[in-house]
């Protein structure tokens, strides 16, 4: 059993801290945000993430998990430190590393015994050596430490499951001592035969970006194929299903939609392109995926305008789904933001509903009219748009929907509604690559 401090209690930090405590270690999650720590200490979970409340409560009760705003003390008492602070987008698409480097200085100042210092935040290639340099420079007693890059692959909405049952664990380290300690941290997974990749720090750093960018490319590719389906009258679901049966392609991340959003793909693709530019190499495929994604978000707006014959002024538009995907309250880079901006600009009346993200979207559009059910939202509307694939929208009774709306216009940006039913009920509808001709 190890004493572990996780620095930064955002998405990655909180889920990782709770997950590692579930593996049987003593974990303190620490953050300079005293208010956040107080909320956590009182049992409140500041993010919406299925299963996280139970995971945290279970481990707090077992005295394996605690929260502290005393970062320096937490550093001193730990054997292994995880850096999990944010790396937002900085200038020219590059990552802003100021929080990570600040933590490195705090670690250097408080290094009182040998420790493994491990980065979970997504950081550009070469950050490991920057962090090690800072710790070396700020450590007064020249105490030994090892640095490890241990990128995280959890997804919002399924973060707990992704952490406890990952596809693989990546450990990039400079010494066998550090590898052994990290393998001990992840012992339950190791016993479970989860693949553990031991590699260099730089390779581990690149694996994270290469994976996220690849998935982004996959999505953009499928979105463009869906757009071709629109023109041909082909069904993109059948195309992606058939493609996915080929084990070399795999069925995952082949769902077309309104464009990828969230705090990772948009930021990480840009950061990778910016790194490639600095290195003087090309990443044309990723550059194109970013551009295709921008166009996809615009295309959803164009689809709506075509459906309504460009007549949106003073029309009541019901938007179902604000989060960038289901099972999260996160609206960062959400395609709904583009849709709302366009409609607001052109004088439409917007009514919106998301089961989890109403409040977060109101931080962007203060005067947004948010509702508490899909029925209330669509009532007397001129058009309904599905922006997020929440299960409760999949189950919408289309006959009831038709009775509630003023005009049966419907844009399904997630392809979750049954086309046959929409046809039968006489909806004027569109979707992403599945429209019957
Ligand atoms: C993503 C990665 O999937 C995680 O492995 C990674 O750890 C995380 O970024 C991160 O770097 O922290 P996340 O952004 O939470 O996770 O969500 P995803 O499920 O990957 O979805 C990203 C976007 O792609 C969403 O807008 C989603 O709607 C879209 N998407 C996903 C599609 O349009 N089609 C698909 O088939 C899959």
XYZ file of C-alpha atoms and ligand atoms in Angstrom:
474
model
C 0.000 0.000 0.000
C 1.329 3.432 -0.980
C 0.689 6.952 0.265
C -0.444 8.893 -2.748
C -1.211 12.556 -3.364
C -3.177 13.611 -6.424
C -2.662 17.306 -7.146
C -5.627 18.891 -8.943
C -9.191 17.743 -8.313
C -10.728 18.307 -11.739
C -12.126 15.496 -13.842
C -8.970 13.464 -14.211
C -7.644 14.139 -10.686
C -10.816 13.344 -8.817
C -11.669 10.190 -10.747
C -8.051 8.962 -10.650
C -7.691 9.710 -6.917
C -10.908 7.905 -6.068
C -9.977 5.018 -8.398
C -6.481 4.591 -6.954
C -7.894 4.582 -3.412
C -10.251 1.834 -4.584
C -7.140 -0.164 -5.542
C -6.310 -0.146 -1.799
C -3.901 2.815 -1.462
C -4.068 5.800 0.881
C -4.936 8.777 -1.294
C -5.215 12.473 -0.583
C -6.711 14.603 -3.354
C -5.350 18.086 -2.999
C -6.127 21.402 -4.694
C -5.426 25.099 -4.106
C -9.152 25.755 -4.602
C -10.217 25.758 -0.931
C -13.884 26.034 -1.768
C -13.777 22.938 -3.953
C -11.951 20.994 -1.236
C -14.519 22.079 1.380
C -17.331 20.847 -0.860
C -15.544 17.526 -1.361
C -14.894 17.199 2.382
C -18.600 17.670 3.031
C -19.419 14.841 0.615
C -20.408 16.968 -2.382
C -19.128 15.952 -5.824
C -18.554 19.101 -7.904
C -18.866 17.351 -11.291
C -21.580 15.255 -12.891
C -20.138 11.798 -13.433
C -22.142 8.562 -13.132
C -20.827 6.293 -10.345
C -18.339 8.817 -8.927
C -20.349 9.668 -5.813
C -20.497 5.986 -4.826
C -16.794 5.432 -5.544
C -15.789 8.464 -3.463
C -18.131 7.673 -0.547
C -17.001 4.047 -0.394
C -13.336 4.989 -0.136
C -13.831 7.933 2.223
C -15.739 5.596 4.540
C -12.907 3.075 4.363
C -10.506 5.938 5.359
C -8.480 5.446 2.184
C -9.520 8.717 0.527
C -9.362 12.253 1.892
C -9.281 15.831 0.590
C -6.953 18.652 1.542
C -6.179 22.188 0.430
C -2.756 21.948 2.049
C -0.826 21.046 -1.105
C 2.626 21.362 0.527
C 1.776 18.980 3.380
C 0.174 16.510 0.969
C 3.358 16.509 -1.134
C 5.565 15.899 1.905
C 3.525 12.942 3.150
C 3.235 11.062 -0.168
C 5.413 8.367 -1.783
C 3.840 8.902 -5.194
C 2.560 12.227 -6.520
C 0.158 12.509 -9.423
C 0.023 15.837 -11.245
C -3.529 16.195 -12.588
C -4.043 19.933 -13.015
C -5.561 21.510 -16.137
C -3.632 22.216 -19.335
C -5.976 24.586 -21.186
C -5.433 25.824 -24.708
C -2.841 28.581 -24.799
C -1.509 30.705 -27.634
C -1.593 29.326 -31.210
C -3.243 26.099 -30.094
C -0.313 25.103 -27.850
C -1.063 23.921 -24.276
C -0.864 26.384 -21.418
C 1.421 24.634 -18.943
C 1.495 27.285 -16.229
C -0.483 25.224 -13.675
C 1.652 22.110 -14.273
C 4.909 24.038 -13.901
C 3.613 25.771 -10.759
C 2.938 22.331 -9.246
C 6.451 21.218 -10.242
C 7.877 24.164 -8.267
C 5.727 23.263 -5.245
C 6.977 19.670 -5.455
C 10.606 20.827 -5.624
C 10.127 23.091 -2.610
C 8.582 20.302 -0.546
C 10.667 17.315 -1.609
C 11.661 15.691 1.686
C 12.230 12.031 0.650
C 12.469 9.893 -2.507
C 9.216 10.156 -4.460
C 7.819 9.120 -7.797
C 6.379 12.143 -9.574
C 3.862 11.167 -12.151
C 1.971 13.312 -14.665
C -1.594 12.391 -15.609
C -2.463 15.738 -17.197
C -2.188 15.746 -20.993
C 1.098 17.552 -21.581
C 3.149 18.204 -24.722
C 6.099 15.998 -25.530
C 9.133 17.173 -23.590
C 7.172 18.436 -20.579
C 8.556 15.588 -18.469
C 12.083 16.913 -18.733
C 10.883 20.486 -18.041
C 9.148 19.286 -14.862
C 12.231 17.313 -13.768
C 14.461 20.370 -14.348
C 12.206 22.598 -12.267
C 12.091 20.085 -9.410
C 15.869 19.694 -9.501
C 16.371 23.450 -9.452
C 13.874 24.203 -6.679
C 14.793 21.240 -4.472
C 17.204 22.505 -1.836
C 18.409 19.161 -0.513
C 19.081 17.421 -3.856
C 16.774 14.606 -2.831
C 16.356 11.821 -5.360
C 13.088 11.411 -7.309
C 11.876 9.665 -10.439
C 9.606 11.106 -13.076
C 6.853 9.116 -14.785
C 4.430 9.931 -17.573
C 1.181 8.022 -16.981
C -1.444 9.432 -19.359
C -5.108 8.849 -18.631
C -7.695 7.695 -21.186
C -10.938 8.095 -19.270
C -13.964 9.592 -20.997
C -16.409 11.968 -19.377
C -19.648 10.128 -18.702
C -17.933 6.744 -18.327
C -14.872 7.911 -16.407
C -15.265 5.593 -13.419
C -15.610 2.492 -15.567
C -12.767 3.627 -17.839
C -10.467 4.151 -14.848
C -11.252 0.911 -13.039
C -11.318 -1.248 -16.191
C -8.959 0.434 -18.647
C -7.922 -1.025 -22.016
C -4.283 -0.373 -21.144
C -2.007 1.390 -18.664
C 0.888 3.423 -20.062
C 3.929 3.947 -17.879
C 6.740 6.055 -19.283
C 9.612 6.163 -16.805
C 13.334 6.642 -16.605
C 14.194 3.983 -13.991
C 13.194 0.423 -13.163
C 12.605 1.540 -9.572
C 9.858 3.884 -10.792
C 8.320 1.194 -13.050
C 8.104 -1.188 -10.084
C 6.446 1.414 -7.876
C 3.923 2.304 -10.582
C 3.136 -1.352 -11.225
C 2.459 -1.642 -7.519
C 0.064 1.344 -7.673
C -1.842 -0.415 -10.464
C -1.453 -3.904 -8.950
C -5.147 -4.913 -9.186
C -5.108 -4.134 -12.921
C -1.816 -5.905 -13.376
C -3.213 -9.042 -11.754
C -6.256 -8.688 -14.020
C -3.953 -8.886 -17.035
C -4.698 -5.356 -18.228
C -1.941 -4.632 -20.768
C 0.737 -2.444 -19.166
C 3.024 -0.690 -21.637
C 6.414 0.209 -20.193
C 8.165 2.822 -22.265
C 10.095 6.074 -22.238
C 8.634 9.323 -20.959
C 8.446 10.956 -24.413
C 6.808 7.899 -25.968
C 4.152 7.848 -23.244
C 3.485 11.559 -23.752
C 3.015 11.026 -27.480
C 0.738 7.970 -27.050
C -1.885 10.145 -25.391
C -1.988 12.767 -28.166
C -1.699 10.197 -30.942
C -4.685 8.290 -29.505
C -6.954 11.315 -29.051
C -6.065 12.697 -32.479
C -6.659 9.327 -34.131
C -10.151 9.092 -32.622
C -10.855 12.657 -33.755
C -9.762 11.752 -37.283
C -12.005 8.691 -37.178
C -15.023 10.788 -36.187
C -14.359 13.510 -38.770
C -13.900 10.857 -41.446
C -17.232 9.262 -40.581
C -18.917 12.674 -40.508
C -17.675 13.364 -44.022
C -18.842 9.925 -45.197
C -22.247 10.741 -43.642
C -22.328 13.968 -45.629
C -21.730 11.942 -48.789
C -24.574 9.635 -47.740
C -26.801 12.734 -47.602
C -26.057 13.417 -51.235
C -26.306 9.785 -52.388
C -29.326 8.787 -50.294
C -27.282 6.044 -48.610
C -27.644 5.060 -44.940
C -24.490 5.905 -42.971
C -25.452 3.544 -40.138
C -25.315 0.578 -42.467
C -22.033 1.877 -43.921
C -20.416 2.275 -40.461
C -21.785 -1.054 -39.224
C -20.356 -2.850 -42.218
C -17.037 -1.032 -41.880
C -16.823 -1.764 -38.158
C -17.138 -5.514 -38.630
C -13.668 -5.365 -40.157
C -11.476 -5.874 -37.092
C -8.867 -3.552 -38.566
C -11.376 -0.685 -38.431
C -13.440 -1.599 -35.269
C -16.988 -0.345 -34.710
C -16.034 2.199 -32.039
C -15.994 5.944 -32.688
C -17.669 5.494 -36.049
C -20.862 7.348 -35.099
C -21.459 10.436 -37.194
C -22.896 13.452 -35.421
C -22.775 17.234 -35.096
C -18.978 17.319 -34.672
C -16.765 16.427 -31.730
C -16.576 18.713 -28.691
C -15.489 18.550 -25.076
C -12.346 19.588 -23.298
C -10.017 17.087 -24.990
C -10.333 16.364 -28.723
C -10.594 20.006 -29.900
C -7.694 21.071 -27.660
C -5.448 18.033 -28.109
C -5.708 17.935 -31.906
C -4.649 21.595 -32.075
C -1.823 21.013 -29.602
C -0.514 18.041 -31.604
C -0.577 20.044 -34.834
C 1.245 22.867 -33.073
C 3.905 20.404 -31.800
C 4.342 18.956 -35.299
C 4.818 22.471 -36.693
C 7.488 23.202 -34.117
C 9.233 19.977 -35.034
C 9.024 20.829 -38.737
C 6.931 17.725 -39.522
C 3.498 17.465 -41.134
C 0.225 16.397 -39.573
C -2.054 17.170 -42.503
C -4.516 14.419 -41.555
C -5.151 15.923 -38.126
C -5.284 19.463 -39.527
C -7.996 18.286 -41.919
C -9.910 16.558 -39.125
C -9.978 19.854 -37.198
C -11.235 21.740 -40.255
C -13.790 19.019 -41.072
C -15.054 19.289 -37.503
C -15.499 23.049 -37.795
C -17.429 22.540 -41.032
C -19.544 19.777 -39.474
C -20.737 22.100 -36.722
C -21.607 24.702 -39.392
C -23.306 22.051 -41.507
C -25.765 21.298 -38.684
C -26.799 24.962 -38.685
C -27.124 24.893 -42.493
C -29.261 21.740 -42.288
C -31.613 23.473 -39.893
C -31.908 26.541 -42.099
C -32.605 24.378 -45.155
C -35.272 22.471 -43.216
C -36.950 25.775 -42.317
C -36.398 27.342 -45.775
C -34.126 29.960 -44.218
C -37.025 31.371 -42.262
C -35.897 31.292 -38.624
C -36.651 34.826 -37.482
C -39.245 34.783 -34.671
C -39.581 31.004 -35.047
C -39.586 28.987 -31.808
C -36.822 26.406 -31.901
C -36.669 23.659 -29.259
C -33.124 22.414 -28.601
C -32.932 19.052 -26.869
C -29.414 18.503 -25.515
C -26.763 21.060 -24.630
C -23.867 18.923 -23.346
C -21.140 17.962 -25.835
C -22.222 14.338 -25.389
C -24.594 12.331 -23.180
C -23.888 11.507 -19.511
C -22.067 14.749 -18.789
C -22.919 18.322 -17.808
C -19.952 19.648 -19.794
C -20.735 22.132 -22.573
C -17.173 23.020 -23.572
C -16.860 23.152 -27.389
C -20.348 21.655 -27.603
C -21.953 21.855 -31.073
C -25.025 23.280 -29.280
C -23.049 26.462 -28.639
C -22.689 27.040 -32.400
C -26.357 26.273 -32.989
C -27.568 28.632 -30.244
C -25.228 31.442 -31.399
C -26.473 31.232 -35.000
C -30.137 31.129 -33.992
C -29.761 34.000 -31.527
C -28.051 36.073 -34.206
C -30.886 35.502 -36.627
C -33.663 36.348 -34.212
C -35.088 32.897 -33.430
C -36.808 32.211 -30.102
C -34.884 29.416 -28.400
C -36.201 26.985 -25.815
C -33.635 24.509 -24.542
C -33.384 21.481 -22.291
C -30.588 19.228 -21.138
C -30.974 16.697 -18.308
C -27.639 17.813 -16.793
C -26.151 20.807 -18.596
C -28.816 23.570 -18.381
C -26.875 25.497 -15.728
C -23.539 25.270 -17.515
C -25.027 26.512 -20.786
C -26.585 29.432 -18.938
C -23.053 30.490 -17.983
C -22.429 31.031 -21.718
C -25.880 32.334 -22.703
C -27.252 34.039 -19.580
C -30.713 34.687 -21.003
C -31.185 31.170 -22.418
C -34.703 29.881 -21.784
C -34.025 26.473 -20.198
C -36.725 23.933 -19.388
C -37.045 20.841 -17.246
C -38.538 18.277 -19.627
C -38.585 17.596 -23.344
C -42.374 17.904 -23.401
C -42.288 21.415 -21.928
C -39.492 22.403 -24.315
C -41.083 21.286 -27.576
C -44.582 22.614 -26.799
C -45.803 24.931 -29.597
C -42.384 25.002 -31.256
C -41.764 25.432 -34.982
C -38.835 23.028 -34.997
C -37.145 20.504 -32.700
C -33.398 19.785 -32.790
C -31.746 16.823 -31.067
C -28.202 17.922 -30.210
C -27.172 15.338 -27.554
C -27.838 11.598 -27.504
C -29.374 11.346 -24.024
C -31.330 8.116 -23.521
C -34.458 10.022 -22.558
C -34.471 11.580 -26.044
C -34.011 8.181 -27.690
C -37.226 7.114 -26.004
C -39.307 10.101 -27.138
C -42.830 9.109 -28.200
C -42.932 10.702 -31.650
C -46.755 10.738 -31.843
C -46.849 12.699 -28.597
C -44.097 14.994 -29.871
C -46.097 15.687 -33.013
C -49.160 16.578 -30.972
C -47.173 19.020 -28.834
C -45.337 20.974 -31.529
C -46.797 23.693 -33.697
C -45.022 22.479 -36.841
C -43.483 18.983 -37.233
C -39.981 20.048 -38.314
C -37.195 17.993 -36.776
C -33.406 17.866 -37.075
C -31.811 14.817 -35.450
C -28.069 15.607 -35.220
C -27.406 12.330 -33.365
C -29.422 9.923 -35.521
C -31.286 8.552 -32.508
C -34.889 8.719 -33.733
C -36.561 6.047 -35.863
C -36.721 7.195 -39.468
C -39.685 4.966 -40.309
C -41.720 6.568 -37.524
C -40.725 10.076 -38.599
C -41.780 9.245 -42.167
C -45.038 7.612 -41.093
C -45.994 10.567 -38.925
C -45.227 13.030 -41.718
C -42.357 14.925 -40.079
C -40.292 17.291 -42.215
C -36.990 15.943 -40.909
C -33.271 15.669 -41.477
C -30.402 13.833 -39.783
C -26.725 13.070 -40.380
C -26.451 10.788 -43.405
C -29.632 8.739 -43.015
C -32.374 10.614 -44.772
C -34.674 8.543 -46.952
C -35.045 9.856 -50.484
C -11.789 11.703 -24.884
C -11.182 10.300 -25.118
O -12.181 9.419 -25.637
C -10.629 9.723 -23.811
O -9.996 8.477 -24.057
C -9.596 10.712 -23.243
O -9.094 10.274 -21.994
C -10.262 12.069 -23.046
O -10.782 12.537 -24.310
C -9.222 13.019 -22.508
O -8.243 13.278 -23.224
O -9.283 13.390 -21.324
P -14.131 12.654 -23.911
O -13.736 13.943 -24.563
O -14.561 12.656 -22.503
O -12.896 11.572 -24.012
O -15.340 12.023 -24.741
P -15.509 11.059 -26.002
O -16.470 9.993 -25.634
O -14.235 10.630 -26.552
O -16.239 12.031 -27.048
C -15.594 13.172 -27.603
C -16.466 13.800 -28.671
O -16.546 12.946 -29.810
C -17.913 14.048 -28.257
O -18.324 15.296 -28.771
C -18.695 12.916 -28.900
O -20.035 13.230 -29.147
C -17.904 12.747 -30.189
N -18.046 11.400 -30.788
C -17.549 10.302 -30.158
C -18.668 11.264 -32.034
O -19.121 12.258 -32.635
N -18.762 10.026 -32.587
C -18.269 8.914 -31.978
O -18.386 7.818 -32.565
C -17.656 9.058 -30.736
